[in-house]
């Protein structure tokens, strides 16, 4: 729930003890318990109301199927626009690779250095183009 592990809850509890102090901690712990109880009662009330309004069909609903986190809008649009079978395995799109500009300043300098036989020296800094950034 909310990514809280036991260690994180323990750390929050220790911080609460130091911040609130032992005098006020029981009061705030009771308030937290009332809040959690209220949220749980609210959720159960909503579930009971849904059960009343839907009738016996409530137990037959596959709630995992209605989970909005499972939907991928790109897949839904792709399936709606294509004439292919929606249950078939989708093809992987071909990824276009960027072409290399053979006339870039970097490659021109590199070819010039190679032609002159001047590799980059051990203590020499790499070329830097201040206008490029």
mmCIF file of C-alpha atoms in Angstrom:
data_model
loop_
_atom_site.group_PDB
_atom_site.id
_atom_site.type_symbol
_atom_site.label_atom_id
_atom_site.label_comp_id
_atom_site.label_asym_id
_atom_site.label_seq_id
_atom_site.Cartn_x
_atom_site.Cartn_y
_atom_site.Cartn_z
ATOM 1 C CA UNK A 1 0.000 0.000 0.000
ATOM 2 C CA UNK A 2 1.589 3.279 -1.200
ATOM 3 C CA UNK A 3 4.995 1.555 -1.333
ATOM 4 C CA UNK A 4 5.306 1.540 2.454
ATOM 5 C CA UNK A 5 7.390 -1.306 3.796
ATOM 6 C CA UNK A 6 7.763 -2.329 7.406
ATOM 7 C CA UNK A 7 11.102 -0.515 7.644
ATOM 8 C CA UNK A 8 9.592 2.738 6.369
ATOM 9 C CA UNK A 9 6.662 2.487 8.785
ATOM 10 C CA UNK A 10 9.071 1.831 11.652
ATOM 11 C CA UNK A 11 11.137 4.874 10.669
ATOM 12 C CA UNK A 12 7.987 7.034 10.532
ATOM 13 C CA UNK A 13 7.033 5.752 13.984
ATOM 14 C CA UNK A 14 10.441 6.600 15.445
ATOM 15 C CA UNK A 15 10.327 10.087 13.929
ATOM 16 C CA UNK A 16 6.781 10.545 15.296
ATOM 17 C CA UNK A 17 7.956 9.572 18.790
ATOM 18 C CA UNK A 18 10.709 12.198 18.663
ATOM 19 C CA UNK A 19 8.558 14.934 17.132
ATOM 20 C CA UNK A 20 5.392 14.434 19.162
ATOM 21 C CA UNK A 21 6.897 13.268 22.394
ATOM 22 C CA UNK A 22 5.576 10.560 24.700
ATOM 23 C CA UNK A 23 2.840 12.822 26.118
ATOM 24 C CA UNK A 24 1.007 13.553 22.861
ATOM 25 C CA UNK A 25 1.791 10.309 20.979
ATOM 26 C CA UNK A 26 -1.139 8.231 22.386
ATOM 27 C CA UNK A 27 -3.598 10.989 21.459
ATOM 28 C CA UNK A 28 -2.346 11.171 17.858
ATOM 29 C CA UNK A 29 -2.171 7.377 17.572
ATOM 30 C CA UNK A 30 -5.853 7.217 18.561
ATOM 31 C CA UNK A 31 -6.681 9.876 15.954
ATOM 32 C CA UNK A 32 -4.783 7.887 13.301
ATOM 33 C CA UNK A 33 -6.705 4.755 14.265
ATOM 34 C CA UNK A 34 -10.008 6.628 13.972
ATOM 35 C CA UNK A 35 -8.985 7.961 10.553
ATOM 36 C CA UNK A 36 -8.024 4.499 9.264
ATOM 37 C CA UNK A 37 -11.264 3.056 10.648
ATOM 38 C CA UNK A 38 -13.247 5.846 8.946
ATOM 39 C CA UNK A 39 -11.566 5.235 5.579
ATOM 40 C CA UNK A 40 -12.187 1.499 5.873
ATOM 41 C CA UNK A 41 -15.856 2.096 6.751
ATOM 42 C CA UNK A 42 -16.183 4.499 3.807
ATOM 43 C CA UNK A 43 -14.730 1.899 1.405
ATOM 44 C CA UNK A 44 -16.959 -0.859 2.788
ATOM 45 C CA UNK A 45 -19.984 1.447 2.545
ATOM 46 C CA UNK A 46 -19.200 2.194 -1.090
ATOM 47 C CA UNK A 47 -18.827 -1.513 -1.823
ATOM 48 C CA UNK A 48 -22.124 -2.293 -0.068
ATOM 49 C CA UNK A 49 -23.886 0.465 -1.993
ATOM 50 C CA UNK A 50 -22.513 -0.892 -5.288
ATOM 51 C CA UNK A 51 -23.730 -4.346 -4.316
ATOM 52 C CA UNK A 52 -27.213 -2.948 -3.551
ATOM 53 C CA UNK A 53 -27.436 -0.987 -6.795
ATOM 54 C CA UNK A 54 -26.061 -3.701 -9.072
ATOM 55 C CA UNK A 55 -27.922 -6.545 -7.433
ATOM 56 C CA UNK A 56 -26.772 -10.107 -7.948
ATOM 57 C CA UNK A 57 -24.600 -9.111 -10.936
ATOM 58 C CA UNK A 58 -22.074 -7.511 -8.570
ATOM 59 C CA UNK A 59 -20.450 -10.847 -7.708
ATOM 60 C CA UNK A 60 -20.177 -11.849 -11.387
ATOM 61 C CA UNK A 61 -18.115 -8.803 -12.430
ATOM 62 C CA UNK A 62 -14.471 -9.461 -13.264
ATOM 63 C CA UNK A 63 -12.902 -6.451 -11.512
ATOM 64 C CA UNK A 64 -9.395 -7.197 -12.838
ATOM 65 C CA UNK A 65 -10.705 -6.762 -16.362
ATOM 66 C CA UNK A 66 -12.020 -3.283 -15.493
ATOM 67 C CA UNK A 67 -8.759 -2.068 -13.935
ATOM 68 C CA UNK A 68 -7.776 1.124 -15.819
ATOM 69 C CA UNK A 69 -4.058 0.513 -15.218
ATOM 70 C CA UNK A 70 -4.068 -2.355 -17.707
ATOM 71 C CA UNK A 71 -5.095 -0.215 -20.678
ATOM 72 C CA UNK A 72 -2.507 0.997 -23.155
ATOM 73 C CA UNK A 73 -4.001 3.787 -25.286
ATOM 74 C CA UNK A 74 -1.520 3.151 -28.103
ATOM 75 C CA UNK A 75 -2.578 -0.496 -28.337
ATOM 76 C CA UNK A 76 -6.271 0.400 -28.258
ATOM 77 C CA UNK A 77 -5.880 2.947 -31.079
ATOM 78 C CA UNK A 78 -3.690 0.585 -33.092
ATOM 79 C CA UNK A 79 -6.288 -2.185 -32.799
ATOM 80 C CA UNK A 80 -9.134 0.184 -33.689
ATOM 81 C CA UNK A 81 -7.365 1.462 -36.820
ATOM 82 C CA UNK A 82 -6.030 -1.850 -38.086
ATOM 83 C CA UNK A 83 -8.022 -4.490 -39.914
ATOM 84 C CA UNK A 84 -5.887 -7.276 -38.476
ATOM 85 C CA UNK A 85 -7.058 -9.759 -35.871
ATOM 86 C CA UNK A 86 -6.863 -7.970 -32.472
ATOM 87 C CA UNK A 87 -5.955 -11.207 -30.691
ATOM 88 C CA UNK A 88 -2.982 -11.909 -32.946
ATOM 89 C CA UNK A 89 0.510 -11.077 -31.714
ATOM 90 C CA UNK A 90 1.405 -7.538 -32.903
ATOM 91 C CA UNK A 91 4.402 -7.126 -35.150
ATOM 92 C CA UNK A 92 7.366 -5.264 -33.784
ATOM 93 C CA UNK A 93 7.812 -1.972 -35.637
ATOM 94 C CA UNK A 94 11.058 -1.482 -37.479
ATOM 95 C CA UNK A 95 13.188 1.132 -35.757
ATOM 96 C CA UNK A 96 14.709 3.653 -38.111
ATOM 97 C CA UNK A 97 18.370 4.252 -37.401
ATOM 98 C CA UNK A 98 19.810 7.725 -37.644
ATOM 99 C CA UNK A 99 22.203 8.141 -40.525
ATOM 100 C CA UNK A 100 25.718 9.420 -39.918
ATOM 101 C CA UNK A 101 26.553 12.791 -41.430
ATOM 102 C CA UNK A 102 29.809 12.153 -43.248
ATOM 103 C CA UNK A 103 30.468 15.895 -43.550
ATOM 104 C CA UNK A 104 30.252 16.689 -39.842
ATOM 105 C CA UNK A 105 33.010 18.862 -38.421
ATOM 106 C CA UNK A 106 34.060 16.123 -36.018
ATOM 107 C CA UNK A 107 34.546 13.517 -38.761
ATOM 108 C CA UNK A 108 36.350 16.047 -40.954
ATOM 109 C CA UNK A 109 38.832 16.860 -38.141
ATOM 110 C CA UNK A 110 39.256 13.158 -37.386
ATOM 111 C CA UNK A 111 40.036 12.334 -41.017
ATOM 112 C CA UNK A 112 42.433 15.290 -41.190
ATOM 113 C CA UNK A 113 44.294 14.127 -38.048
ATOM 114 C CA UNK A 114 44.440 10.539 -39.338
ATOM 115 C CA UNK A 115 45.774 11.744 -42.681
ATOM 116 C CA UNK A 116 48.474 13.766 -40.938
ATOM 117 C CA UNK A 117 49.183 10.931 -38.532
ATOM 118 C CA UNK A 118 48.459 13.074 -35.472
ATOM 119 C CA UNK A 119 46.645 11.034 -32.875
ATOM 120 C CA UNK A 120 45.401 12.767 -29.762
ATOM 121 C CA UNK A 121 48.305 13.140 -27.345
ATOM 122 C CA UNK A 122 48.311 11.675 -23.830
ATOM 123 C CA UNK A 123 47.849 15.007 -22.034
ATOM 124 C CA UNK A 124 46.047 16.755 -24.882
ATOM 125 C CA UNK A 125 42.448 17.824 -24.297
ATOM 126 C CA UNK A 126 39.744 16.680 -26.660
ATOM 127 C CA UNK A 127 38.593 19.288 -29.199
ATOM 128 C CA UNK A 128 35.682 21.386 -27.965
ATOM 129 C CA UNK A 129 33.325 23.483 -30.019
ATOM 130 C CA UNK A 130 31.833 26.232 -27.855
ATOM 131 C CA UNK A 131 29.338 27.216 -30.573
ATOM 132 C CA UNK A 132 27.833 23.727 -30.675
ATOM 133 C CA UNK A 133 26.477 23.811 -27.141
#
